Amino acid sequence: MTAPANPLRILVVEDEPALRRFLVPTLAGQGYQVLTAATAAEGLAQARSHNPDLVLLDLGLPDQDGMEVLRQLRAWSRRPIVILSARNQERDKVRALDHGADDYLAKPFGAAELLARLRAALRRAVQTEAGDSVVAGGGLRVDLARRDVSLDGRPVHLTALEYRLLEALVRRHGKVATHAQLLVEVWGPGGAGNTHYLRIYMAMLRRKLEADPARPRHFITEPGVGYRLDLDGPG
Ligand code: CA
């Protein structure tokens, strides 16, 4: 398997150093970018500033219950959260899932099981609202599962932020994505209000993915509201 052009970012919130020493190389070895936090406060701060693609969250943290971290993350993020816990009890598992966790791993677990669960959670997360992971039209093709973007059959390389913006539009293609939705999905809640970021990154996407960036066919501005990805129009 070749490394993806646009690596996924995983945040590990875990206070046990031995477990972090196992998780970090295991995940990095699969091509993931890994961020770590040893407390609930640090985890929430990392999530807000780096908006990771997946969070691995320990329930037993020194400063706050992991369940509270889960609740706060779910207030703004729909990205997958996989719980790690030594408390192998049905009650905790159900509570975490009820609070929006995607999956649950009881310690101890092996690398193969961990990676399989992560791949499954990430795969479920890349489906569009219509249930597809590939959208195409007018020469533009985006495969969310493989993180591949091509224009007229030629691969296009995007920066991490450009890709996230494209992904947020692809998930809702045909529908309007509001400025607030895009800002939070791409930059995290810390980015809300920075509408000028959107204009800058939208211009970059249009330069890379529109035949005539000055007269966009796919990346449509909805004045005062947001943007819409249109793949059905003439391309
Ligand atoms: Ca712990």
Coordinates of C-alpha atoms and ligand atoms in Angstrom, one line a residue:
M1 CA 0.0 0.0 0.0
T2 CA 1.4 3.4 -0.9
A3 CA 1.3 6.2 1.6
P4 CA -1.7 8.5 1.1
A5 CA -1.0 11.9 -0.5
N6 CA -3.0 13.6 2.3
P7 CA -2.2 11.9 5.6
L8 CA -4.9 11.6 8.2
R9 CA -4.3 13.2 11.6
I10 CA -5.0 11.2 14.8
L11 CA -5.1 12.7 18.3
V12 CA -4.3 10.3 21.1
V13 CA -5.6 11.5 24.5
E14 CA -4.0 9.0 27.0
D15 CA -2.3 9.6 30.3
E16 CA -0.3 6.3 30.5
P17 CA 3.1 6.9 29.1
A18 CA 3.6 3.2 28.3
L19 CA 0.4 3.2 26.2
R20 CA 1.4 6.3 24.3
R21 CA 4.8 4.7 23.6
F22 CA 3.0 1.8 22.0
L23 CA 0.3 3.9 20.2
V24 CA 2.5 6.6 18.6
P25 CA 4.9 4.4 16.6
T26 CA 2.1 1.9 15.8
L27 CA 0.0 4.7 14.2
A28 CA 2.9 6.6 12.7
G29 CA 4.0 3.4 11.0
Q30 CA 0.7 3.3 9.2
G31 CA 1.3 6.8 7.8
Y32 CA -1.0 8.6 10.2
Q33 CA 0.1 12.0 11.6
V34 CA 0.0 11.5 15.4
L35 CA -0.7 14.2 18.1
T36 CA -0.7 13.3 21.7
A37 CA -2.2 14.8 24.9
A38 CA -1.9 13.4 28.5
T39 CA -4.8 15.3 30.1
A40 CA -8.4 16.1 29.2
A41 CA -7.6 19.9 29.1
E42 CA -4.7 19.3 26.7
G43 CA -6.7 16.9 24.6
L44 CA -9.5 19.5 24.2
A45 CA -7.0 22.2 23.3
Q46 CA -5.2 20.0 20.7
A47 CA -8.5 19.0 19.2
R48 CA -9.6 22.6 18.9
S49 CA -6.4 23.8 17.3
H50 CA -5.7 20.8 15.0
N51 CA -9.1 19.4 14.3
P52 CA -7.9 15.8 14.0
D53 CA -9.5 13.3 11.6
L54 CA -10.0 10.8 14.5
V55 CA -9.6 11.0 18.3
L56 CA -8.5 8.0 20.4
L57 CA -9.8 8.9 23.9
D58 CA -9.0 7.3 27.2
L59 CA -11.9 7.5 29.7
G60 CA -9.7 7.5 32.8
L61 CA -7.8 10.8 32.6
P62 CA -6.2 12.6 35.6
D63 CA -7.9 16.0 35.4
Q64 CA -11.4 15.2 34.1
D65 CA -13.5 12.2 33.1
G66 CA -13.0 11.2 29.4
M67 CA -16.8 11.1 29.1
E68 CA -16.8 14.9 29.6
V69 CA -14.1 15.3 26.9
L70 CA -16.3 13.2 24.6
R71 CA -19.3 15.4 25.3
Q72 CA -17.4 18.6 24.6
L73 CA -15.9 17.3 21.4
R74 CA -19.3 16.1 20.1
A75 CA -20.6 19.7 20.7
W76 CA -18.8 20.7 17.5
S77 CA -17.1 17.7 15.8
R78 CA -18.6 14.9 13.8
R79 CA -15.3 13.2 13.3
P80 CA -14.8 9.7 14.7
I81 CA -13.9 9.2 18.3
V82 CA -12.8 5.8 19.5
I83 CA -12.7 5.2 23.3
L84 CA -9.9 3.4 25.1
S85 CA -10.7 2.2 28.6
A86 CA -9.5 -0.2 31.2
R87 CA -13.1 -0.2 32.6
N88 CA -14.3 -3.1 30.6
Q89 CA -17.9 -2.7 31.7
E90 CA -21.0 -2.7 29.6
R91 CA -22.3 0.4 31.3
D92 CA -19.3 2.5 30.3
K93 CA -19.4 1.2 26.8
V94 CA -23.1 2.0 26.3
R95 CA -22.7 5.4 27.9
A96 CA -19.8 6.3 25.6
L97 CA -21.6 5.1 22.5
D98 CA -24.8 7.0 23.6
H99 CA -22.6 10.2 24.0
G100 CA -21.5 9.9 20.4
A101 CA -18.4 7.7 20.5
D102 CA -17.9 5.6 17.3
D103 CA -16.3 2.6 18.8
Y104 CA -14.8 1.2 22.0
L105 CA -11.5 -0.7 22.7
A106 CA -11.1 -2.4 26.1
K107 CA -7.5 -2.5 27.4
P108 CA -5.4 -4.5 26.8
F109 CA -5.7 -4.5 23.0
G110 CA -3.3 -5.5 20.2
A111 CA -2.0 -3.4 17.3
A112 CA -4.0 -5.4 14.7
E113 CA -7.3 -4.9 16.5
L114 CA -6.6 -1.2 17.1
L115 CA -5.7 -0.6 13.4
A116 CA -8.7 -2.5 12.1
R117 CA -11.1 -0.5 14.4
L118 CA -9.6 2.8 13.3
R119 CA -9.8 1.9 9.6
A120 CA -13.4 1.0 10.0
A121 CA -14.3 4.2 11.9
L122 CA -12.4 6.3 9.3
R123 CA -14.1 4.4 6.4
R124 CA -17.5 5.1 7.8
A125 CA -16.6 8.7 8.3
V126 CA -15.7 9.4 4.7
Q127 CA -19.1 8.6 3.2
T128 CA -20.9 11.6 1.9
E129 CA -24.5 12.4 3.0
A130 CA -25.6 10.4 0.0
G131 CA -23.6 7.4 1.3
D132 CA -20.9 7.4 -1.4
S133 CA -17.2 8.0 -0.9
V134 CA -16.5 8.9 -4.6
V135 CA -18.0 11.9 -6.3
A136 CA -17.2 12.9 -9.9
G137 CA -18.4 15.3 -12.6
G138 CA -17.2 17.8 -15.1
G139 CA -13.7 16.3 -15.1
L140 CA -13.2 16.6 -11.3
R141 CA -13.1 13.3 -9.3
V142 CA -12.7 13.0 -5.6
D143 CA -12.3 9.7 -3.8
L144 CA -12.7 10.4 0.0
A145 CA -11.8 6.9 1.0
R146 CA -8.5 7.0 -0.8
R147 CA -8.0 10.7 -0.4
D148 CA -7.4 11.0 -4.2
V149 CA -8.2 14.1 -6.2
S150 CA -7.9 14.3 -10.0
L151 CA -8.8 16.7 -12.7
D152 CA -9.3 15.4 -16.2
G153 CA -7.6 12.2 -15.1
R154 CA -4.5 13.9 -13.7
P155 CA -3.8 13.6 -10.0
V156 CA -3.9 17.0 -8.1
H157 CA -1.9 17.5 -4.9
L158 CA -3.6 19.7 -2.3
T159 CA -2.3 21.0 1.0
A160 CA -3.9 19.5 4.2
L161 CA -6.2 22.6 4.6
E162 CA -7.2 22.7 1.0
Y163 CA -8.1 19.0 1.1
R164 CA -10.2 19.5 4.3
L165 CA -12.1 22.3 2.6
L166 CA -12.7 20.2 -0.5
E167 CA -13.8 17.3 1.7
A168 CA -16.3 19.4 3.6
L169 CA -17.8 20.5 0.3
V170 CA -17.8 17.1 -1.2
R171 CA -19.7 15.6 1.7
R172 CA -22.5 18.0 0.9
H173 CA -22.1 18.3 -2.8
G174 CA -25.1 19.9 -4.5
K175 CA -26.1 21.5 -1.2
V176 CA -25.0 24.8 0.3
A177 CA -22.3 24.6 3.0
T178 CA -22.5 27.7 5.2
H179 CA -19.5 29.7 6.1
A180 CA -19.8 28.6 9.8
Q181 CA -20.1 24.9 8.9
L182 CA -17.0 25.1 6.7
L183 CA -14.9 27.1 9.1
V184 CA -15.6 24.7 12.0
E185 CA -15.1 21.6 9.9
V186 CA -11.8 22.8 8.4
W187 CA -10.3 24.9 11.2
G188 CA -12.2 23.7 14.3
P189 CA -14.2 26.0 16.6
G190 CA -11.2 28.3 16.9
G191 CA -11.6 29.2 13.3
A192 CA -15.2 30.3 13.4
G193 CA -15.5 33.9 12.3
N194 CA -12.4 33.9 10.1
T195 CA -14.4 34.1 6.9
H196 CA -11.4 35.6 5.1
Y197 CA -9.6 32.2 5.5
L198 CA -12.4 30.7 3.5
R199 CA -12.0 33.2 0.7
I200 CA -8.3 32.6 0.5
Y201 CA -8.6 28.8 0.5
M202 CA -11.5 28.8 -1.9
A203 CA -9.4 30.8 -4.3
M204 CA -6.6 28.2 -4.0
L205 CA -9.0 25.3 -4.7
R206 CA -10.4 27.1 -7.7
R207 CA -6.8 27.7 -9.0
K208 CA -6.1 24.0 -8.8
L209 CA -9.4 22.6 -9.7
E210 CA -11.3 25.0 -12.1
A211 CA -10.5 25.3 -15.8
D212 CA -11.1 29.1 -15.5
P213 CA -10.7 30.1 -11.8
A214 CA -12.2 33.5 -12.5
R215 CA -15.4 31.9 -13.7
P216 CA -15.9 28.9 -11.5
R217 CA -18.2 26.1 -12.6
H218 CA -17.8 23.7 -9.6
F219 CA -17.0 25.9 -6.6
I220 CA -20.0 28.2 -6.5
T221 CA -20.3 31.2 -4.2
E222 CA -23.6 31.6 -2.5
P223 CA -23.4 35.3 -1.5
G224 CA -23.8 36.0 2.2
V225 CA -24.4 32.2 2.9
G226 CA -21.5 30.0 1.9
Y227 CA -20.4 27.8 -1.0
R228 CA -21.7 24.9 -3.0
L229 CA -19.9 22.2 -4.9
D230 CA -21.7 21.6 -8.2
L231 CA -20.4 18.7 -10.2
D232 CA -23.4 18.3 -12.5
G233 CA -23.1 21.6 -14.5
P234 CA -21.1 21.9 -17.7
G235 CA -17.4 21.5 -16.9
Ligands
CA1 CA -5.9 6.4 32.0

